[in-house]
mmCIF file of C-alpha atoms in Angstrom:
data_model
loop_
_atom_site.group_PDB
_atom_site.id
_atom_site.type_symbol
_atom_site.label_atom_id
_atom_site.label_comp_id
_atom_site.label_asym_id
_atom_site.label_seq_id
_atom_site.Cartn_x
_atom_site.Cartn_y
_atom_site.Cartn_z
ATOM 1 C CA MET K 1 -20.264 23.622 141.593
ATOM 2 C CA ASP K 2 -23.479 25.515 143.309
ATOM 3 C CA THR K 3 -25.579 26.166 141.035
ATOM 4 C CA THR K 4 -27.002 28.905 142.557
ATOM 5 C CA ILE K 5 -23.680 31.256 141.809
ATOM 6 C CA LEU K 6 -23.823 32.283 138.217
ATOM 7 C CA ALA K 7 -20.690 34.176 138.554
ATOM 8 C CA GLU K 8 -18.186 34.845 140.999
ATOM 9 C CA VAL K 9 -15.236 37.235 141.910
ATOM 10 C CA THR K 10 -12.468 35.667 144.100
ATOM 11 C CA GLY K 11 -9.437 37.454 145.282
ATOM 12 C CA ASN K 12 -8.844 40.600 146.483
ATOM 13 C CA LEU K 13 -10.373 43.875 145.652
ATOM 14 C CA GLN K 14 -7.380 45.423 146.189
ATOM 15 C CA THR K 15 -6.446 44.650 142.639
ATOM 16 C CA VAL K 16 -8.683 46.627 140.968
ATOM 17 C CA GLY K 17 -8.744 49.549 143.309
ATOM 18 C CA TYR K 18 -5.441 51.130 142.432
ATOM 19 C CA GLY K 19 -6.461 50.694 138.880
ATOM 20 C CA LEU K 20 -9.777 52.245 139.637
ATOM 21 C CA SER K 21 -8.140 55.143 141.632
ATOM 22 C CA ALA K 22 -5.327 55.994 138.182
ATOM 23 C CA ILE K 23 -8.031 56.590 136.135
ATOM 24 C CA GLY K 24 -8.926 60.097 137.464
ATOM 25 C CA PRO K 25 -5.416 61.400 137.984
ATOM 26 C CA GLY K 26 -4.626 60.133 134.404
ATOM 27 C CA ILE K 27 -7.239 61.946 132.374
ATOM 28 C CA GLY K 28 -6.505 64.950 135.043
ATOM 29 C CA ILE K 29 -3.083 65.123 133.812
ATOM 30 C CA GLY K 30 -3.848 64.780 130.272
ATOM 31 C CA ILE K 31 -5.968 67.236 129.989
ATOM 32 C CA LEU K 32 -3.812 69.421 132.202
ATOM 33 C CA VAL K 33 -0.598 68.811 130.240
ATOM 34 C CA GLY K 34 -2.450 69.619 126.700
ATOM 35 C CA LYS K 35 -3.942 72.640 127.564
ATOM 36 C CA THR K 36 -0.213 73.875 128.525
ATOM 37 C CA VAL K 37 1.147 72.795 125.518
ATOM 38 C CA GLU K 38 -1.907 74.643 124.347
ATOM 39 C CA GLY K 39 -1.128 77.786 125.846
ATOM 40 C CA MET K 40 2.654 77.265 124.893
ATOM 41 C CA ALA K 41 1.833 77.025 121.618
ATOM 42 C CA ARG K 42 -0.365 80.519 121.763
ATOM 43 C CA GLN K 43 2.514 82.526 123.829
ATOM 44 C CA PRO K 44 5.557 80.839 124.124
ATOM 45 C CA GLU K 45 6.740 83.817 125.865
ATOM 46 C CA VAL K 46 4.875 82.637 129.178
ATOM 47 C CA SER K 47 6.148 78.944 128.168
ATOM 48 C CA GLY K 48 8.293 78.841 131.457
ATOM 49 C CA GLN K 49 5.550 80.350 133.732
ATOM 50 C CA LEU K 50 2.760 77.883 132.353
ATOM 51 C CA ARG K 51 5.376 74.957 132.812
ATOM 52 C CA THR K 52 5.160 75.866 136.927
ATOM 53 C CA THR K 53 2.155 75.809 137.219
ATOM 54 C CA MET K 54 1.716 73.067 134.891
ATOM 55 C CA PHE K 55 3.828 71.246 137.181
ATOM 56 C CA LEU K 56 2.077 72.744 140.560
ATOM 57 C CA GLY K 57 -1.133 71.379 139.199
ATOM 58 C CA ILE K 58 0.126 67.807 138.600
ATOM 59 C CA ALA K 59 1.446 67.453 141.850
ATOM 60 C CA PHE K 60 -1.870 67.950 143.460
ATOM 61 C CA VAL K 61 -3.401 65.316 140.592
ATOM 62 C CA GLU K 62 -1.083 62.702 141.011
ATOM 63 C CA LEU K 63 -1.281 62.970 144.507
ATOM 64 C CA LEU K 64 -5.486 60.940 143.824
ATOM 65 C CA ALA K 65 -3.038 58.029 142.329
ATOM 66 C CA PHE K 66 -1.045 58.213 145.284
ATOM 67 C CA LEU K 67 -3.267 57.687 147.897
ATOM 68 C CA GLY K 68 -4.725 54.686 145.895
ATOM 69 C CA ILE K 69 -1.793 53.079 146.570
ATOM 70 C CA ALA K 70 -1.798 54.113 150.215
ATOM 71 C CA ALA K 71 -5.448 53.155 151.004
ATOM 72 C CA GLY K 72 -4.359 49.312 149.612
ATOM 73 C CA PHE K 73 -1.645 49.335 152.606
ATOM 74 C CA ILE K 74 -4.040 51.132 155.017
ATOM 75 C CA PHE K 75 -6.925 48.389 154.725
ATOM 76 C CA PRO K 76 -5.136 45.189 154.126
ATOM 77 C CA ALA K 77 -7.270 42.522 152.628
ATOM 78 C CA ALA K 78 -9.144 40.709 156.055
ATOM 79 C CA MET E 1 2.989 37.346 135.466
ATOM 80 C CA SER E 2 1.469 34.548 137.997
ATOM 81 C CA LEU E 3 0.379 31.831 135.602
ATOM 82 C CA LEU E 4 4.090 31.799 134.323
ATOM 83 C CA ALA E 5 5.509 31.373 137.970
ATOM 84 C CA ALA E 6 2.968 28.829 138.498
ATOM 85 C CA GLU E 7 4.431 26.388 135.802
ATOM 86 C CA GLY E 8 8.299 27.106 136.431
ATOM 87 C CA GLY E 9 7.819 25.706 139.355
ATOM 88 C CA GLY E 10 6.756 28.416 142.019
ATOM 89 C CA GLY E 11 10.393 30.327 142.268
ATOM 90 C CA PHE E 12 9.373 33.708 141.705
ATOM 91 C CA THR E 13 7.976 35.624 144.713
ATOM 92 C CA ALA E 14 6.817 39.438 143.986
ATOM 93 C CA PRO E 15 8.146 42.412 146.326
ATOM 94 C CA GLY E 16 6.567 43.525 149.128
ATOM 95 C CA LEU E 17 6.140 45.706 151.806
ATOM 96 C CA GLU E 18 8.857 43.682 154.024
ATOM 97 C CA GLU E 19 11.400 45.167 151.211
ATOM 98 C CA PHE E 20 11.607 48.388 153.163
ATOM 99 C CA PHE E 21 12.144 47.242 157.058
ATOM 100 C CA PRO E 22 15.734 45.426 156.712
ATOM 101 C CA ALA E 23 17.518 43.985 159.378
ATOM 102 C CA VAL E 24 19.159 46.553 162.123
ATOM 103 C CA PHE E 25 22.470 45.969 162.161
ATOM 104 C CA LEU E 26 23.885 48.868 164.621
ATOM 105 C CA PHE E 27 22.640 50.222 167.866
ATOM 106 C CA GLU E 28 19.851 47.573 167.537
ATOM 107 C CA GLY E 29 16.984 48.867 170.454
ATOM 108 C CA THR E 30 18.809 52.471 171.807
ATOM 109 C CA GLY E 31 15.911 54.244 169.592
ATOM 110 C CA PHE E 32 19.090 55.322 167.232
ATOM 111 C CA ASP E 33 18.737 52.098 165.189
ATOM 112 C CA VAL E 34 20.930 51.102 162.045
ATOM 113 C CA ASN E 35 19.723 50.128 159.127
ATOM 114 C CA ARG E 36 20.517 49.509 155.858
ATOM 115 C CA ILE E 37 17.774 52.421 154.329
ATOM 116 C CA ILE E 38 19.210 54.346 157.589
ATOM 117 C CA LEU E 39 22.814 54.138 156.712
ATOM 118 C CA VAL E 40 21.889 54.618 152.664
ATOM 119 C CA ARG E 41 20.541 58.275 153.877
ATOM 120 C CA ILE E 42 23.570 58.955 155.636
ATOM 121 C CA ILE E 43 25.867 57.961 152.609
ATOM 122 C CA ALA E 44 23.209 60.460 150.337
ATOM 123 C CA THR E 45 23.478 63.178 152.873
ATOM 124 C CA LEU E 46 28.207 62.857 153.270
ATOM 125 C CA ALA E 47 27.916 62.652 149.601
ATOM 126 C CA LEU E 48 25.662 65.528 149.151
ATOM 127 C CA LEU E 49 27.736 68.028 151.391
ATOM 128 C CA LEU E 50 31.256 66.453 150.169
ATOM 129 C CA LEU E 51 29.958 67.682 146.511
ATOM 130 C CA LEU E 52 29.146 70.617 147.918
ATOM 131 C CA TRP E 53 31.843 71.569 149.636
ATOM 132 C CA LEU E 54 34.807 69.812 146.747
ATOM 133 C CA ALA E 55 32.412 72.354 144.463
ATOM 134 C CA LEU E 56 32.638 75.646 146.336
ATOM 135 C CA ARG E 57 35.272 75.034 148.719
ATOM 136 C CA LYS E 58 37.361 77.309 146.350
ATOM 137 C CA ALA E 59 34.799 79.009 144.322
ATOM 138 C CA THR E 60 36.386 81.507 142.178
ATOM 139 C CA VAL E 61 34.834 84.537 140.351
ATOM 140 C CA VAL E 62 35.304 82.499 136.606
ATOM 141 C CA PRO E 63 33.766 79.331 137.661
ATOM 142 C CA GLY E 64 35.467 75.973 136.437
ATOM 143 C CA ARG E 65 33.659 72.553 135.249
ATOM 144 C CA VAL E 66 32.025 71.390 138.498
ATOM 145 C CA GLN E 67 31.840 74.629 139.874
ATOM 146 C CA SER E 68 29.570 76.151 137.213
ATOM 147 C CA VAL E 69 27.121 72.998 137.225
ATOM 148 C CA VAL E 70 26.573 73.330 140.904
ATOM 149 C CA GLU E 71 25.950 77.223 140.081
ATOM 150 C CA LEU E 72 23.563 76.573 137.677
ATOM 151 C CA ALA E 73 21.627 74.591 139.746
ATOM 152 C CA PHE E 74 21.519 77.116 142.438
ATOM 153 C CA ASP E 75 20.641 79.881 140.348
ATOM 154 C CA PHE E 76 17.446 77.489 138.788
ATOM 155 C CA VAL E 77 16.172 77.111 142.268
ATOM 156 C CA ARG E 78 16.540 80.868 143.102
ATOM 157 C CA LYS E 79 15.465 81.606 139.746
ATOM 158 C CA ASP E 80 12.882 79.519 138.921
ATOM 159 C CA ILE E 81 11.383 78.552 142.000
ATOM 160 C CA ALA E 82 12.488 81.102 144.519
ATOM 161 C CA TYR E 83 11.679 84.041 142.990
ATOM 162 C CA GLY E 84 9.113 83.319 140.750
ATOM 163 C CA MET E 85 7.013 81.838 143.322
ATOM 164 C CA LEU E 86 7.751 84.345 146.183
ATOM 165 C CA GLY E 87 9.251 87.434 144.264
ATOM 166 C CA ARG E 88 12.538 88.621 145.153
ATOM 167 C CA LYS E 89 12.353 89.828 148.615
ATOM 168 C CA ASP E 90 10.924 87.176 149.993
ATOM 169 C CA GLY E 91 12.749 84.702 147.603
ATOM 170 C CA ASP E 92 16.011 86.157 148.842
ATOM 171 C CA ARG E 93 14.503 85.527 152.928
ATOM 172 C CA PHE E 94 13.735 81.412 151.507
ATOM 173 C CA PHE E 95 16.174 80.364 149.324
ATOM 174 C CA PRO E 96 18.475 78.555 151.771
ATOM 175 C CA LEU E 97 15.505 76.621 152.826
ATOM 176 C CA ILE E 98 14.076 76.274 149.721
ATOM 177 C CA ALA E 99 17.634 75.395 148.000
ATOM 178 C CA ALA E 100 18.290 72.929 151.007
ATOM 179 C CA ILE E 101 14.914 71.056 150.624
ATOM 180 C CA PHE E 102 15.566 70.436 146.926
ATOM 181 C CA PHE E 103 19.389 69.452 146.829
ATOM 182 C CA GLY E 104 18.276 67.693 149.957
ATOM 183 C CA VAL E 105 15.357 65.866 148.824
ATOM 184 C CA PHE E 106 17.581 65.282 145.510
ATOM 185 C CA ALA E 107 19.885 63.409 147.006
ATOM 186 C CA LEU E 108 18.228 61.127 148.614
ATOM 187 C CA ASN E 109 16.002 60.950 145.824
ATOM 188 C CA ILE E 110 18.823 59.583 143.597
ATOM 189 C CA THR E 111 20.119 56.872 145.831
ATOM 190 C CA GLY E 112 17.514 54.629 144.351
ATOM 191 C CA ILE E 113 19.003 53.838 140.859
ATOM 192 C CA VAL E 114 23.034 54.259 142.536
ATOM 193 C CA PRO E 115 24.280 50.958 142.079
ATOM 194 C CA PHE E 116 25.276 48.827 145.499
ATOM 195 C CA LEU E 117 23.042 51.639 147.340
ATOM 196 C CA ASN E 118 19.694 50.892 145.830
ATOM 197 C CA MET E 119 17.218 52.002 147.973
ATOM 198 C CA SER E 120 16.089 55.485 147.758
ATOM 199 C CA SER E 121 16.343 56.691 151.512
ATOM 200 C CA ASN E 122 12.906 58.950 151.079
ATOM 201 C CA ALA E 123 10.738 55.605 150.253
ATOM 202 C CA LEU E 124 10.631 55.329 154.050
ATOM 203 C CA ILE E 125 7.739 57.748 155.528
ATOM 204 C CA GLY E 126 9.964 59.291 158.147
ATOM 205 C CA MET E 127 12.352 61.535 155.950
ATOM 206 C CA PRO E 128 9.012 63.153 154.515
ATOM 207 C CA LEU E 129 7.769 63.504 156.692
ATOM 208 C CA VAL E 130 10.499 65.672 159.070
ATOM 209 C CA LEU E 131 10.830 67.565 155.702
ATOM 210 C CA SER E 132 7.410 68.424 155.322
ATOM 211 C CA LEU E 133 7.128 69.191 159.101
ATOM 212 C CA VAL E 134 9.643 72.043 158.425
ATOM 213 C CA VAL E 135 8.221 73.049 155.595
ATOM 214 C CA TYR E 136 4.282 72.837 157.785
ATOM 215 C CA VAL E 137 6.442 75.131 160.490
ATOM 216 C CA VAL E 138 8.157 77.790 158.310
ATOM 217 C CA MET E 139 5.089 78.073 156.342
ATOM 218 C CA ILE E 140 2.628 79.150 159.532
ATOM 219 C CA ALA E 141 5.733 81.286 161.115
ATOM 220 C CA ALA E 142 5.694 82.788 157.789
ATOM 221 C CA GLY E 143 2.284 84.015 157.785
ATOM 222 C CA ILE E 144 2.323 84.960 161.383
ATOM 223 C CA GLN E 145 5.241 86.964 160.773
ATOM 224 C CA ALA E 146 4.429 89.001 157.324
ATOM 225 C CA LYS E 147 0.656 89.723 158.982
ATOM 226 C CA GLY E 148 0.011 88.530 162.824
ATOM 227 C CA GLY E 149 -1.282 85.539 164.318
ATOM 228 C CA PHE E 150 -5.265 87.241 163.986
ATOM 229 C CA ARG E 151 -4.834 88.251 160.807
ATOM 230 C CA TYR E 152 -2.930 85.140 159.156
ATOM 231 C CA LEU E 153 -5.688 82.910 160.780
ATOM 232 C CA LYS E 154 -8.965 85.259 159.493
ATOM 233 C CA ASP E 155 -7.160 85.137 156.119
ATOM 234 C CA GLU E 156 -6.665 81.776 156.025
ATOM 235 C CA LEU E 157 -9.892 80.571 157.176
ATOM 236 C CA PHE E 158 -12.241 83.304 156.637
ATOM 237 C CA PRO E 159 -10.766 84.022 152.655
ATOM 238 C CA ALA E 160 -12.558 87.272 151.644
ATOM 239 C CA GLY E 161 -15.059 87.899 149.061
ATOM 240 C CA VAL E 162 -17.216 85.050 150.323
ATOM 241 C CA PRO E 163 -21.064 85.744 151.543
ATOM 242 C CA LYS E 164 -21.161 85.580 155.315
ATOM 243 C CA PRO E 165 -23.063 82.302 155.854
ATOM 244 C CA MET E 166 -20.920 80.069 153.446
ATOM 245 C CA TYR E 167 -18.555 80.394 156.338
ATOM 246 C CA ILE E 168 -20.234 77.382 157.492
ATOM 247 C CA LEU E 169 -19.021 75.547 154.355
ATOM 248 C CA VAL E 170 -16.225 77.437 153.879
ATOM 249 C CA THR E 171 -14.190 77.437 156.734
ATOM 250 C CA PRO E 172 -14.519 73.668 157.723
ATOM 251 C CA ILE E 173 -13.067 73.061 154.135
ATOM 252 C CA GLU E 174 -10.320 75.826 154.632
ATOM 253 C CA ILE E 175 -9.060 73.970 158.143
ATOM 254 C CA VAL E 176 -8.683 70.719 156.851
ATOM 255 C CA SER E 177 -6.592 71.723 153.164
ATOM 256 C CA THR E 178 -4.768 74.142 154.302
ATOM 257 C CA PHE E 179 -3.536 72.937 158.401
ATOM 258 C CA ILE E 180 -4.254 68.552 157.488
ATOM 259 C CA ALA E 181 -3.927 68.396 153.814
ATOM 260 C CA ARG E 182 -0.724 70.130 152.973
ATOM 261 C CA PRO E 183 1.571 68.628 154.728
ATOM 262 C CA VAL E 184 -0.462 65.540 154.628
ATOM 263 C CA SER E 185 0.100 65.078 150.748
ATOM 264 C CA LEU E 186 3.602 66.456 151.015
ATOM 265 C CA THR E 187 4.444 63.678 152.764
ATOM 266 C CA LEU E 188 2.701 60.865 150.978
ATOM 267 C CA ARG E 189 3.572 62.361 147.405
ATOM 268 C CA LEU E 190 7.115 61.786 148.079
ATOM 269 C CA THR E 191 7.114 58.470 150.080
ATOM 270 C CA PHE E 192 5.129 56.241 147.338
ATOM 271 C CA ASN E 193 6.681 57.736 144.819
ATOM 272 C CA MET E 194 9.950 56.492 145.618
ATOM 273 C CA LEU E 195 8.226 53.602 147.318
ATOM 274 C CA VAL E 196 6.517 52.682 143.922
ATOM 275 C CA GLY E 197 9.641 53.221 141.791
ATOM 276 C CA HIS E 198 11.862 51.055 143.783
ATOM 277 C CA LEU E 199 8.874 48.170 144.023
ATOM 278 C CA LEU E 200 8.847 48.582 140.474
ATOM 279 C CA LEU E 201 12.060 47.940 139.510
ATOM 280 C CA VAL E 202 12.178 45.218 141.951
ATOM 281 C CA LEU E 203 9.308 43.556 139.990
ATOM 282 C CA CYS E 204 11.422 44.029 136.980
ATOM 283 C CA PHE E 205 14.666 43.210 137.566
ATOM 284 C CA ALA E 206 13.203 39.964 140.140
ATOM 285 C CA ALA E 207 11.042 38.961 136.806
ATOM 286 C CA THR E 208 14.122 38.813 135.170
ATOM 287 C CA GLN E 209 16.316 36.829 137.561
ATOM 288 C CA PHE E 210 12.887 34.376 137.479
ATOM 289 C CA PHE E 211 12.647 34.386 133.820
ATOM 290 C CA PHE E 212 16.676 33.515 132.523
ATOM 291 C CA PHE E 213 17.561 31.233 135.272
ATOM 292 C CA GLU E 214 14.660 29.375 136.785
ATOM 293 C CA ALA E 215 11.813 29.250 134.250
ATOM 294 C CA GLY E 216 14.498 27.752 131.336
ATOM 295 C CA GLY E 217 13.114 27.163 127.681
ATOM 296 C CA ALA E 218 10.924 29.381 125.530
ATOM 297 C CA VAL E 219 9.878 31.881 128.509
ATOM 298 C CA ALA E 220 13.464 33.454 128.819
ATOM 299 C CA GLY E 221 12.466 35.361 125.978
ATOM 300 C CA PHE E 222 10.224 37.222 128.045
ATOM 301 C CA GLY E 223 13.266 38.045 130.766
ATOM 302 C CA ALA E 224 15.040 39.846 127.986
ATOM 303 C CA LEU E 225 11.459 41.955 127.810
ATOM 304 C CA THR E 226 11.782 42.680 131.659
ATOM 305 C CA LEU E 227 15.542 43.448 131.399
ATOM 306 C CA VAL E 228 15.020 46.309 129.198
ATOM 307 C CA GLY E 229 11.866 46.935 130.740
ATOM 308 C CA GLY E 230 14.121 47.501 134.035
ATOM 309 C CA PHE E 231 16.893 50.062 132.672
ATOM 310 C CA ALA E 232 13.891 51.927 130.989
ATOM 311 C CA PHE E 233 12.724 52.339 134.170
ATOM 312 C CA THR E 234 15.962 52.892 135.779
ATOM 313 C CA LEU E 235 15.702 55.899 133.542
ATOM 314 C CA PHE E 236 12.284 56.637 134.404
ATOM 315 C CA GLU E 237 13.426 57.103 138.297
ATOM 316 C CA ILE E 238 15.882 59.928 137.362
ATOM 317 C CA LEU E 239 13.285 62.430 135.827
ATOM 318 C CA VAL E 240 10.971 61.433 138.855
ATOM 319 C CA ALA E 241 14.019 61.894 141.470
ATOM 320 C CA VAL E 242 14.411 65.495 139.555
ATOM 321 C CA LEU E 243 11.427 65.848 139.366
ATOM 322 C CA GLN E 244 9.635 64.988 143.313
ATOM 323 C CA ALA E 245 12.559 67.339 144.117
ATOM 324 C CA TYR E 246 11.830 70.294 142.025
ATOM 325 C CA VAL E 247 7.935 69.561 142.749
ATOM 326 C CA PHE E 248 8.501 70.075 146.839
ATOM 327 C CA ALA E 249 10.814 72.598 146.759
ATOM 328 C CA LEU E 250 8.185 74.344 144.368
ATOM 329 C CA LEU E 251 5.017 73.415 146.402
ATOM 330 C CA THR E 252 7.149 74.682 149.333
ATOM 331 C CA ALA E 253 7.415 77.834 147.970
ATOM 332 C CA ALA E 254 4.099 78.035 146.656
ATOM 333 C CA TYR E 255 3.085 77.637 150.438
ATOM 334 C CA ILE E 256 4.580 80.188 151.984
ATOM 335 C CA GLN E 257 3.784 82.230 149.112
ATOM 336 C CA LEU E 258 -0.158 81.795 150.078
ATOM 337 C CA SER E 259 0.569 82.302 154.109
ATOM 338 C CA VAL E 260 2.648 85.290 153.652
ATOM 339 C CA ALA E 261 0.598 86.817 150.555
ATOM 340 C CA GLN E 262 -2.055 89.785 151.266
ATOM 341 C CA ASP E 263 -5.333 89.430 150.548
ATOM 342 C CA HIS E 264 -6.235 93.005 148.400
#
């Protein structure tokens, strides 16, 4: 064993990549849905409109996670 | 997982992207190559047409059972998506496109969990790409029709209420977000939702097969776990199929709305 190396990571960093890219959208969707529920509880009469807006927001937020998946295929391991 | 696979004699192979490029079996090399996924697309389209034709062939004022379900779905698309986003007048104008997108995307998505088809035909980028190009053209055409080409570009690229020097920053961002990011994100969202869903299902059931028949011994218990997981993901995929159809139609309506909206 080479004593100059203290810690070594082998394999492909992409494995971690998707996990990293899922953190942001995870937090984002959590806040988004939580706030929508809050709004629905305060004003049940506009819940239909809130739900539509929520799905619209989720569509934008979750895209980041899918870009994370795409990145693994676009930049394959050397 | 990889550790267990190694112990069991290395029989387990994780599914990869080659899943999505099966062998061509019809019209090879003509540019109209038909492989399994294209066949699934054709079957899904025919099934959708057949279902709608059967349900609405003899439409009556008092709907029958099948007709009322179909009418309920159409009503949802019209009220919740078209009217909710575009208002009554524009909603009626663009309703045929939005409904076609909703039902088309749903039919192509749901094949992912239909036995023997087992492949969402939207998992290949071609179909989502065509759909979002249609949306792209309609979005721009609707804006130009509503406001004229010059006004439309001015509204999109130089939003009102921004201090003049800021346009140096804002305009490039608007170009990217309106004319590049919108179609690209529509395409990628649908494609990867379906692709990932299919890979998850394949992973679950391939692992089940491996645990039961190749790993053997106490490890077979894991097989029961992955089998249940596979069924759970199948149910989840039904939800995703509906949700993605909804989101695609909703975003179509939202993009058209942003194009035709008059600045105050």
